[in-house]
Coordinates of C-alpha atoms in Angstrom, one line a residue:
M1 CA 11.5 -2.7 -50.0
E2 CA 8.4 -1.5 -51.6
I3 CA 7.4 -3.7 -54.7
N4 CA 8.1 -0.7 -57.4
E5 CA 11.2 -0.5 -55.9
I6 CA 12.2 -4.3 -56.2
I7 CA 11.1 -4.1 -59.8
E8 CA 13.3 -1.1 -60.5
Q9 CA 16.0 -2.7 -59.3
L10 CA 15.5 -5.7 -61.4
K11 CA 14.9 -4.0 -64.4
Y12 CA 18.6 -3.8 -65.9
Y13 CA 21.7 -5.6 -65.4
T14 CA 24.4 -4.4 -62.9
E15 CA 27.9 -5.7 -62.3
N16 CA 26.6 -6.8 -58.8
L17 CA 23.9 -9.3 -58.3
P18 CA 20.8 -7.9 -56.8
K19 CA 20.5 -10.0 -54.1
E20 CA 18.3 -8.3 -51.7
A21 CA 16.0 -7.4 -54.8
L22 CA 15.5 -10.7 -55.4
K23 CA 15.1 -11.8 -51.9
Q24 CA 12.2 -9.4 -51.4
A25 CA 11.0 -10.7 -54.3
I26 CA 10.6 -14.0 -53.1
K27 CA 9.4 -12.7 -49.6
H28 CA 6.5 -10.8 -51.5
K29 CA 5.6 -13.8 -54.1
E30 CA 2.1 -12.6 -54.7
E31 CA 2.1 -9.2 -55.2
I32 CA 5.5 -9.4 -57.7
T33 CA 4.0 -12.2 -59.9
P34 CA 1.9 -9.8 -62.1
K35 CA 4.7 -7.3 -62.3
L36 CA 7.4 -10.5 -63.5
I37 CA 4.6 -11.7 -66.2
E38 CA 4.5 -7.7 -67.5
M39 CA 8.3 -8.3 -67.7
L40 CA 8.1 -11.2 -69.7
E41 CA 4.9 -9.5 -72.1
Y42 CA 7.6 -6.6 -72.5
T43 CA 10.3 -8.7 -73.5
K44 CA 8.3 -10.7 -76.2
N45 CA 6.8 -7.7 -77.4
N46 CA 10.2 -5.8 -77.5
L47 CA 12.5 -8.9 -78.4
D48 CA 14.0 -7.3 -81.3
E49 CA 14.8 -4.1 -79.7
I50 CA 16.1 -5.9 -76.8
Y51 CA 18.2 -8.4 -79.2
Y52 CA 19.4 -6.1 -82.0
E53 CA 19.8 -2.8 -80.0
E54 CA 22.0 -4.0 -77.1
D55 CA 18.9 -2.9 -74.6
E56 CA 20.1 -3.0 -71.0
F57 CA 16.9 -4.3 -69.9
F58 CA 17.8 -7.6 -68.0
G59 CA 14.5 -8.0 -66.4
Y60 CA 13.5 -10.9 -68.5
I61 CA 16.1 -13.4 -66.8
Y62 CA 15.0 -12.3 -63.0
A63 CA 11.1 -13.1 -64.5
Y64 CA 11.9 -16.4 -66.0
F65 CA 14.1 -17.8 -62.9
L66 CA 11.7 -16.0 -60.3
L67 CA 8.3 -17.3 -61.7
A68 CA 10.3 -21.1 -62.1
E69 CA 10.7 -20.9 -58.4
F70 CA 7.0 -19.9 -58.0
K71 CA 6.1 -22.7 -60.2
E72 CA 4.1 -20.2 -62.2
Q73 CA 2.3 -21.8 -65.2
K74 CA 1.8 -18.3 -66.8
A75 CA 5.0 -18.1 -67.5
F76 CA 5.6 -21.5 -69.4
P77 CA 3.9 -20.2 -72.8
Y78 CA 6.5 -17.3 -72.6
L79 CA 9.1 -19.9 -72.7
I80 CA 7.7 -22.0 -75.4
D81 CA 7.4 -18.6 -77.4
L82 CA 11.2 -18.2 -76.9
L83 CA 11.8 -21.5 -77.9
N84 CA 10.6 -20.8 -80.9
K85 CA 12.9 -18.1 -81.8
D86 CA 16.6 -18.8 -83.2
E87 CA 19.1 -20.3 -81.1
E88 CA 21.0 -16.9 -80.9
I89 CA 18.1 -15.2 -79.0
I90 CA 17.6 -17.8 -77.0
D91 CA 21.2 -17.7 -76.1
Y92 CA 21.0 -14.0 -75.5
I93 CA 18.1 -14.1 -73.6
I94 CA 18.7 -17.3 -70.7
G95 CA 22.7 -17.3 -71.6
D96 CA 25.0 -19.6 -73.1
D97 CA 24.3 -22.0 -70.4
Y98 CA 21.1 -22.4 -71.5
P99 CA 20.8 -25.7 -72.1
E100 CA 21.2 -26.6 -68.5
Y101 CA 18.5 -24.3 -67.4
V102 CA 15.9 -24.7 -70.2
P103 CA 14.8 -27.9 -69.1
R104 CA 14.7 -26.8 -65.4
L105 CA 12.6 -23.7 -66.4
L106 CA 10.0 -25.5 -68.4
A107 CA 9.4 -28.6 -66.0
S108 CA 9.1 -26.0 -63.0
T109 CA 6.4 -24.0 -65.0
Y110 CA 4.6 -26.9 -67.0
N111 CA 0.9 -26.0 -67.6
G112 CA 0.0 -29.4 -69.2
D113 CA 0.7 -28.7 -72.6
D114 CA 2.4 -31.6 -74.1
K115 CA 1.9 -30.6 -77.5
A116 CA 3.7 -27.3 -77.5
L117 CA 6.5 -29.4 -76.0
F118 CA 6.5 -32.0 -78.9
D119 CA 6.4 -29.5 -81.6
I120 CA 9.6 -28.2 -80.4
I121 CA 11.1 -31.4 -79.9
E122 CA 10.3 -33.0 -83.0
N123 CA 10.9 -30.0 -85.2
N124 CA 14.3 -30.8 -87.3
Q125 CA 14.5 -26.7 -88.2
I126 CA 14.9 -26.1 -84.6
N127 CA 18.2 -26.1 -83.1
E128 CA 19.0 -29.5 -81.7
F129 CA 20.3 -28.4 -78.5
V130 CA 17.0 -26.5 -77.8
R131 CA 15.1 -29.8 -79.1
C132 CA 17.2 -32.0 -76.5
S133 CA 16.8 -29.5 -73.7
T134 CA 13.2 -29.6 -74.0
L135 CA 12.8 -33.2 -74.4
Q136 CA 14.7 -33.0 -70.8
T137 CA 11.8 -31.5 -69.2
F138 CA 10.0 -35.1 -69.5
G139 CA 12.9 -36.3 -67.9
I140 CA 12.4 -34.0 -64.5
L141 CA 8.7 -34.4 -65.0
Y142 CA 8.9 -38.2 -64.6
L143 CA 11.6 -38.0 -61.6
Y144 CA 9.0 -35.5 -59.8
G145 CA 5.9 -38.4 -60.5
V146 CA 4.1 -35.5 -62.8
K147 CA 4.6 -38.0 -65.9
D148 CA 4.5 -41.4 -65.6
R149 CA 7.0 -44.2 -67.0
N150 CA 4.3 -45.1 -69.5
F151 CA 4.4 -41.7 -70.7
L152 CA 8.0 -41.3 -71.3
V153 CA 9.2 -44.7 -72.6
N154 CA 5.9 -44.5 -75.5
Y155 CA 7.1 -40.9 -76.1
L156 CA 10.7 -41.9 -76.5
K157 CA 10.3 -45.3 -78.2
K158 CA 8.2 -43.3 -80.3
L159 CA 10.8 -40.8 -80.8
L160 CA 13.2 -43.8 -81.8
N161 CA 11.1 -45.3 -84.5
E162 CA 10.3 -42.3 -86.5
K163 CA 13.9 -41.6 -86.7
D164 CA 15.3 -40.9 -89.9
G165 CA 18.3 -43.4 -91.0
N166 CA 20.2 -40.2 -92.0
D167 CA 19.6 -38.3 -89.3
N168 CA 22.3 -38.1 -86.4
S169 CA 21.5 -35.2 -84.7
Y170 CA 22.2 -34.7 -80.9
L171 CA 18.8 -35.2 -79.9
Y172 CA 19.2 -39.0 -80.2
E173 CA 22.0 -38.9 -78.1
E174 CA 20.1 -37.2 -75.4
I175 CA 17.3 -40.0 -75.6
I176 CA 20.1 -42.4 -75.3
D177 CA 20.9 -40.5 -72.0
E178 CA 17.6 -40.1 -70.7
I179 CA 17.0 -44.0 -71.3
C180 CA 20.0 -45.1 -69.2
Y181 CA 20.2 -42.6 -66.5
L182 CA 16.6 -43.1 -66.0
K183 CA 16.8 -46.7 -66.2
L184 CA 14.2 -47.4 -68.7
T185 CA 15.1 -50.9 -69.2
E186 CA 11.9 -51.5 -71.2
L187 CA 13.9 -49.2 -74.2
A188 CA 17.3 -51.6 -73.7
E189 CA 17.0 -53.1 -77.4
D190 CA 15.5 -49.8 -78.7
I191 CA 18.8 -47.7 -77.8
D192 CA 21.1 -50.7 -79.0
K193 CA 19.8 -49.8 -82.6
V194 CA 21.0 -46.1 -82.2
M195 CA 24.0 -46.5 -79.8
Y196 CA 26.7 -46.1 -83.2
I197 CA 25.5 -42.5 -82.9
I198 CA 28.0 -42.3 -79.8
E199 CA 31.2 -42.4 -81.3
N200 CA 33.5 -42.9 -78.2
K201 CA 33.1 -47.0 -77.2
E202 CA 34.2 -46.6 -73.8
E203 CA 31.2 -44.0 -73.4
R204 CA 29.0 -46.6 -75.0
E205 CA 29.8 -49.2 -72.7
D206 CA 29.5 -46.8 -69.4
L207 CA 25.8 -46.0 -70.3
K208 CA 24.8 -50.0 -71.0
N209 CA 26.1 -50.4 -67.5
I210 CA 24.4 -47.7 -66.0
L211 CA 21.5 -49.1 -67.7
K212 CA 22.0 -52.6 -66.5
D213 CA 22.7 -51.3 -62.5
D214 CA 19.7 -52.4 -60.6
S215 CA 20.2 -49.5 -58.1
K216 CA 17.2 -47.1 -57.5
I217 CA 17.3 -43.6 -59.1
N218 CA 18.3 -41.2 -56.8
R219 CA 17.8 -37.2 -57.8
N220 CA 20.5 -36.4 -55.5
I221 CA 23.1 -38.2 -57.2
Y222 CA 25.0 -36.5 -60.0
P223 CA 24.1 -36.3 -63.2
L224 CA 20.2 -36.4 -62.0
K225 CA 21.5 -33.5 -59.6
P226 CA 21.8 -30.7 -60.4
F227 CA 20.2 -31.5 -64.2
Y228 CA 17.3 -32.6 -63.6
E229 CA 15.4 -30.9 -60.8
Y230 CA 13.2 -27.9 -60.5
I231 CA 14.2 -24.7 -59.6
Y232 CA 14.1 -23.7 -56.0
D233 CA 17.2 -21.2 -55.4
T234 CA 17.2 -18.2 -58.0
V235 CA 20.2 -16.4 -55.8
G236 CA 22.3 -19.4 -55.4
I237 CA 22.0 -20.4 -59.1
M238 CA 22.8 -16.6 -60.4
E239 CA 25.6 -16.1 -58.0
E240 CA 27.7 -18.8 -60.0
W241 CA 27.2 -16.9 -63.2
Q242 CA 30.2 -15.4 -64.9
C243 CA 28.1 -11.8 -65.7
F244 CA 28.0 -11.4 -61.7
R245 CA 31.7 -11.8 -61.0
Y246 CA 33.3 -9.5 -62.8
I247 CA 34.5 -7.8 -59.8
E248 CA 35.1 -11.2 -57.8
D249 CA 37.4 -12.4 -60.7
E250 CA 39.4 -9.2 -60.9
E251 CA 39.8 -9.4 -57.0
F252 CA 41.1 -13.2 -57.5
E253 CA 43.5 -12.4 -60.5
N254 CA 45.0 -9.5 -58.4
S255 CA 45.8 -12.1 -55.5
D256 CA 49.2 -14.2 -55.0
D257 CA 47.5 -17.5 -55.2
Y258 CA 46.5 -16.5 -58.7
K259 CA 50.0 -15.2 -59.7
V260 CA 51.7 -18.3 -58.3
C261 CA 49.3 -20.5 -60.1
Q262 CA 49.8 -18.9 -63.2
Y263 CA 53.4 -19.4 -63.3
I264 CA 53.1 -22.8 -62.3
I265 CA 50.9 -23.4 -65.6
Q266 CA 53.5 -21.5 -67.7
K267 CA 56.3 -23.6 -66.3
R268 CA 54.1 -26.8 -67.3
E269 CA 53.6 -25.6 -71.0
D270 CA 57.4 -24.4 -71.2
N271 CA 58.4 -27.7 -70.2
Y272 CA 55.4 -29.8 -72.2
I273 CA 56.8 -27.9 -75.6
G274 CA 60.3 -28.4 -75.0
I275 CA 60.1 -32.3 -74.3
K276 CA 57.5 -32.9 -77.4
M277 CA 60.1 -30.6 -79.9
D278 CA 63.5 -33.3 -78.6
I279 CA 61.7 -36.4 -77.9
G280 CA 62.6 -39.0 -81.0
R281 CA 60.1 -42.2 -81.3
N282 CA 62.8 -44.5 -79.5
D283 CA 63.3 -42.2 -76.8
L284 CA 62.2 -43.0 -73.1
C285 CA 58.6 -41.3 -72.8
Y286 CA 58.3 -38.0 -71.6
C287 CA 55.7 -39.4 -68.9
G288 CA 58.0 -41.2 -66.8
S289 CA 56.4 -45.0 -67.6
G290 CA 59.8 -46.1 -68.5
K291 CA 58.7 -46.7 -71.9
K292 CA 59.9 -46.2 -75.2
Y293 CA 58.3 -43.0 -76.6
K294 CA 57.0 -44.9 -79.6
K295 CA 55.1 -47.5 -77.3
C296 CA 53.7 -45.1 -74.9
C297 CA 52.3 -41.7 -75.3
I298 CA 52.9 -41.6 -78.9
N299 CA 49.4 -41.5 -80.0
K300 CA 47.7 -39.9 -77.4
N301 CA 46.2 -36.7 -77.5
N302 CA 48.7 -35.2 -74.6
N303 CA 47.2 -31.4 -75.5
D304 CA 44.0 -32.7 -73.9
D305 CA 45.7 -34.1 -71.0
L306 CA 47.9 -30.4 -70.7
D307 CA 44.4 -28.4 -71.0
K308 CA 42.7 -30.5 -68.2
L309 CA 46.0 -29.9 -66.1
N310 CA 46.0 -26.4 -66.7
L311 CA 42.2 -26.0 -65.8
I312 CA 42.6 -28.6 -62.7
D313 CA 45.4 -25.5 -61.6
E314 CA 43.2 -22.8 -62.0
F315 CA 39.8 -24.1 -60.3
V316 CA 41.6 -25.8 -57.5
C317 CA 43.6 -22.5 -56.9
K318 CA 40.3 -20.3 -57.3
A319 CA 38.8 -22.8 -55.0
E320 CA 41.3 -22.4 -52.2
W321 CA 41.0 -18.9 -52.6
Y322 CA 37.2 -19.2 -52.0
L323 CA 37.2 -21.5 -48.8
K324 CA 39.7 -18.9 -47.1
R325 CA 37.2 -16.5 -47.7
E326 CA 34.4 -19.5 -46.2
E327 CA 32.4 -19.3 -49.2
N328 CA 32.1 -22.8 -49.1
K329 CA 29.8 -23.6 -51.7
K330 CA 31.6 -22.1 -54.7
G331 CA 35.0 -23.6 -53.6
S332 CA 33.5 -27.0 -52.9
H333 CA 31.6 -26.7 -56.5
L334 CA 34.9 -25.7 -58.7
L335 CA 36.8 -28.6 -56.8
R336 CA 33.8 -31.0 -57.7
I337 CA 35.1 -29.9 -61.7
A338 CA 38.5 -30.3 -61.2
W339 CA 38.0 -33.7 -60.0
F340 CA 36.0 -34.7 -63.0
D341 CA 39.3 -33.7 -64.8
V342 CA 41.3 -35.7 -62.7
Q343 CA 39.1 -39.2 -63.4
D344 CA 39.9 -38.8 -66.9
I345 CA 43.7 -38.0 -67.0
C346 CA 43.9 -41.0 -64.6
K347 CA 41.7 -43.3 -67.2
N348 CA 43.3 -42.2 -70.1
N349 CA 46.9 -42.7 -68.5
N350 CA 46.2 -45.8 -66.5
I351 CA 47.0 -44.1 -63.3
K352 CA 46.3 -46.3 -60.3
S353 CA 47.0 -43.9 -56.9
I354 CA 46.9 -40.7 -55.8
S355 CA 50.6 -40.9 -55.2
E356 CA 51.1 -41.8 -58.8
Y357 CA 49.1 -39.0 -60.2
D358 CA 51.0 -36.7 -57.9
E359 CA 54.5 -38.1 -58.8
K360 CA 53.7 -37.2 -62.7
Y361 CA 52.1 -34.3 -62.8
E362 CA 52.9 -31.8 -60.3
G363 CA 50.6 -28.9 -60.1
Y364 CA 49.5 -26.1 -57.6
D365 CA 48.5 -28.1 -55.1
S366 CA 49.2 -32.0 -54.6
L367 CA 45.7 -33.8 -55.2
L368 CA 47.0 -35.7 -51.9
N369 CA 45.8 -32.3 -50.7
W370 CA 43.1 -30.7 -52.3
I371 CA 40.9 -34.1 -52.7
Q372 CA 41.0 -33.9 -48.8
T373 CA 39.9 -30.7 -48.9
Y374 CA 37.2 -31.4 -51.3
E375 CA 36.0 -34.0 -48.6
D376 CA 36.3 -32.3 -45.7
V377 CA 34.0 -29.5 -47.0
L378 CA 31.4 -32.2 -47.8
A379 CA 31.9 -33.5 -44.7
M380 CA 31.1 -30.7 -42.7
S381 CA 27.7 -30.1 -44.7
D382 CA 24.5 -32.1 -43.6
E383 CA 22.8 -31.0 -46.8
E384 CA 21.4 -34.3 -48.5
D385 CA 23.0 -33.3 -51.7
K386 CA 26.5 -32.7 -50.2
L387 CA 25.9 -36.0 -48.4
Y388 CA 25.4 -37.7 -51.9
E389 CA 28.1 -36.0 -53.8
R390 CA 30.4 -37.1 -50.7
L391 CA 29.4 -40.8 -51.5
E392 CA 30.1 -40.1 -55.0
L393 CA 33.6 -38.9 -54.3
W394 CA 34.3 -41.8 -52.4
N395 CA 32.7 -44.3 -55.0
T396 CA 35.0 -42.8 -58.1
I397 CA 38.0 -42.9 -55.9
E398 CA 37.4 -46.5 -55.6
D399 CA 36.5 -47.2 -59.0
I400 CA 39.8 -45.3 -60.5
F401 CA 42.4 -46.2 -58.0
D402 CA 43.4 -49.5 -57.1
L403 CA 42.9 -49.7 -53.3
D404 CA 43.6 -52.9 -52.4
N405 CA 47.2 -52.3 -53.3
E406 CA 48.9 -52.7 -50.1
N407 CA 50.4 -49.2 -50.6
E408 CA 46.9 -47.7 -50.8
L409 CA 45.7 -49.3 -47.3
Y410 CA 45.0 -46.0 -45.8
W411 CA 42.8 -44.8 -48.6
R412 CA 40.9 -48.1 -48.6
E413 CA 40.2 -47.8 -45.1
R414 CA 39.5 -44.3 -45.0
A415 CA 37.1 -45.1 -47.9
I416 CA 35.4 -47.7 -46.0
R417 CA 34.8 -45.2 -42.7
E418 CA 33.6 -42.0 -45.1
K419 CA 31.1 -44.1 -46.7
A420 CA 29.6 -45.7 -43.8
N421 CA 30.0 -42.6 -42.0
T422 CA 27.9 -40.8 -44.8
E423 CA 25.0 -43.4 -45.0
F424 CA 24.6 -43.1 -41.4
R425 CA 24.2 -39.7 -41.6
L426 CA 21.8 -40.5 -44.5
G427 CA 19.7 -42.3 -42.2
N428 CA 21.0 -45.7 -43.8
E429 CA 21.9 -47.0 -40.2
E430 CA 21.8 -50.8 -41.4
K431 CA 23.9 -50.2 -44.6
A432 CA 26.3 -48.1 -43.1
T433 CA 27.1 -50.7 -40.1
K434 CA 27.6 -53.6 -42.7
I435 CA 29.7 -51.3 -44.6
I436 CA 32.1 -51.5 -41.3
E437 CA 31.5 -54.8 -40.5
D438 CA 32.2 -56.7 -43.6
Y439 CA 36.0 -55.0 -43.5
L440 CA 36.4 -56.4 -40.0
K441 CA 35.4 -60.1 -41.1
V442 CA 38.6 -59.2 -43.2
K443 CA 40.6 -57.1 -40.6
T444 CA 39.2 -57.7 -36.8
Q445 CA 41.9 -55.8 -35.5
W446 CA 41.1 -52.5 -37.3
T447 CA 40.4 -50.3 -34.1
W448 CA 39.0 -47.1 -36.3
G449 CA 36.5 -49.2 -37.5
Y450 CA 35.0 -50.0 -34.4
I451 CA 35.6 -46.3 -33.6
E452 CA 33.9 -45.2 -36.1
M453 CA 30.7 -47.1 -35.1
A454 CA 30.8 -46.0 -31.6
D455 CA 30.9 -42.6 -32.5
W456 CA 28.0 -42.5 -34.7
Y457 CA 26.1 -42.8 -30.9
L458 CA 28.4 -40.1 -29.2
D459 CA 26.9 -37.0 -30.6
K460 CA 24.5 -35.4 -28.3
R461 CA 23.3 -33.0 -31.4
D462 CA 21.9 -36.3 -32.5
N463 CA 18.9 -37.3 -30.2
K464 CA 17.8 -40.0 -32.2
H465 CA 20.9 -41.9 -32.2
Y466 CA 22.8 -40.7 -29.0
N467 CA 23.2 -44.2 -27.1
L468 CA 25.9 -44.6 -24.7
Q469 CA 25.0 -48.3 -23.7
K470 CA 25.4 -49.1 -27.6
A471 CA 28.9 -47.1 -28.1
K472 CA 30.4 -48.4 -24.9
E473 CA 29.1 -52.4 -26.4
I474 CA 31.0 -51.5 -29.6
L475 CA 33.9 -50.5 -27.6
L476 CA 34.0 -53.2 -25.1
R477 CA 33.8 -55.7 -28.1
A478 CA 36.8 -54.2 -29.4
E479 CA 38.9 -54.0 -26.4
H480 CA 38.8 -57.5 -25.9
I481 CA 39.9 -58.6 -29.8
E482 CA 43.6 -59.8 -29.2
G483 CA 46.1 -58.1 -31.1
I484 CA 43.5 -54.8 -31.8
E485 CA 45.7 -51.9 -33.1
E486 CA 45.8 -49.1 -31.2
V487 CA 44.0 -50.1 -28.3
D488 CA 44.8 -46.6 -26.2
A489 CA 42.3 -44.9 -28.6
I490 CA 39.7 -47.5 -27.6
L491 CA 40.4 -47.1 -23.8
E492 CA 40.2 -43.4 -23.6
R493 CA 37.1 -43.5 -25.5
L494 CA 35.6 -46.1 -22.9
W495 CA 36.9 -44.0 -20.0
D496 CA 35.2 -40.4 -21.4
I497 CA 31.6 -43.0 -22.0
Y498 CA 32.0 -43.9 -18.0
K499 CA 32.6 -40.5 -16.7
K500 CA 29.6 -39.7 -18.8
L501 CA 27.9 -42.5 -17.2
N502 CA 29.0 -41.7 -13.8
D503 CA 30.2 -45.3 -13.3
K504 CA 33.3 -44.3 -10.8
E505 CA 34.4 -47.9 -10.6
N506 CA 34.9 -48.2 -14.4
I507 CA 36.3 -44.6 -14.2
K508 CA 39.3 -45.5 -12.2
I509 CA 39.6 -48.9 -13.8
Y510 CA 40.1 -47.1 -17.6
A511 CA 41.9 -44.2 -16.1
T512 CA 44.6 -46.5 -15.0
K513 CA 44.4 -48.4 -18.2
I514 CA 45.3 -45.5 -20.0
G515 CA 47.5 -43.6 -17.7
I516 CA 45.5 -40.8 -15.8
E517 CA 45.3 -40.4 -11.9
E518 CA 41.6 -40.0 -11.3

C-alpha cells in the first residue's frame, strides 16, 4: 500500500476500523511520520472547524496514537496545545476515555518539557480530570525509568504542601493514588493530612494497606496495567472502541444469547420492584438471609447491586459470545470487568463463597461456570500480563471467599495449583514449588499437588525445564506416602514416564499396578 493511499484511508471516520491501513502505517513508520505530523498541524490550525462544524476529519486520532506508538517526540507539543483547550474539545478529539489515554500519549511522546506539564497540572482553571491525567504522566515515566524517584517524591510533596485548604479537587485523590500504587512511602505522613478527601472509609484503608505492602511494584499487575504504560498497540486499543463496534453490536443484539440475557435482566427487575413494594420493616428480608428486613438490607443501596447484576449479565453474555467466535482478548476483557463488579457485590453483602453467590443471585450464567471460563482463557495464554492477571484472579478469590471452610476445599486446592502453575510459567520455579510444598505440609496425601509439580517437567515444549528424572522423583515420593489420594493418577504418570525412558522392567511393573497388559 502506497503512503498516500494509507493516509487517505486514515483521514476520515469509518464504521469499520481501518486495520490494514494502520498496520501498513506501522510498517512504513519512517515515511508515514511526517504525514501524521501534518495531520496534527492541520488539526491545530482548523480546530474550530473540526469541532464546531462537526467535520468528518478523523486523522488526528490515528496520528496521535500512531506517533505515540512510534515514541515520536514531535507529537508532544501538539498534545500540550490540545490539553490547554476546553475539556469538551479534548473529549471530542481524544474521546470520552481521554483520562485513560492522555497520560499514556504524553508519556509515549515525552520530549523532556516538564514545564509544559507543570503548567497544566498546577492551573486550577483547567478541568481537574485533565490535570489528573497530566499528573499521571510522571507516574508512567517513573515506572519506565525516565524520571527518578526523587523527582516524583519532591514534586508530589510540593503539590501537597501548596494545597489550598478549600481546594478538594480530584487532583489530590490522584496524588494519593500515585503515592500508594507507586509505593512512595516517603510521603505516607503527607497524604494522611489529605486522606479526608476520599469519603469512603474502606477505600482509604485499602489505599493505606497498598502503601504499607512491601511487595515489589510490577507494571503487569492491575492497576498499573493497563493505565501506567506506553502506547504500544494502536490496533489492539482501537478494536475495543465503541465507535468501531456498531456493526458488531448490532449482530450481537440480534443473537439468541442477547435475547435470553435481556429476558433474565427484565425478570430480575420485575421481581425486585415487586419485592420492594410489598416488603415491610418486620418481614423477612428478600435477600434470603433469614433476618428481618429492618435488620438486614433496609439501609443498603440495593439499586446499585441491581445495576451491577444487570451489567454482569450483559458483560458475561457478550464475553461468551466473543469466545464462541474465538475472540479471546475481547471475551476475557469483559469477564474481567464482570469480576470487578462481583467483588463489589460480595464485599457489600458479605458473600463468602461462589455457591452462596449463585444461590442468591440467579443470572445469565452461574459464577461457578463463567469464572472457570475466565480462568481457562487466562491459562491458555503465555503472555506475561495475562499470567499476572491470572494470579490477580486467584488472589482476589482467596481474598473475598472463605476458602478455609471445609465446603470450599475444591477452590482452596485449585487456587493453590493454579497460582503455583502461574508462578512457574512466569519463571519463579522456587516460589511455585513453595506454594505447593507449604500445603503438602498440611495435607501430605494431596495427590494433585505432586502431579502439578511433576507436570511442570513433562512438557517437551519447555526445553529449559523438561526433565523426566525430576518428574519421576516427585511422583515416586508421592507413591510411597501412606494413604495417598487417587494413587492411580500417580501410577499412570509413572508408567508413562518409564515408557519415555524406555525402562522395560518398570514399564511392566507399573503396567501391572494400573491393570494394563504389556
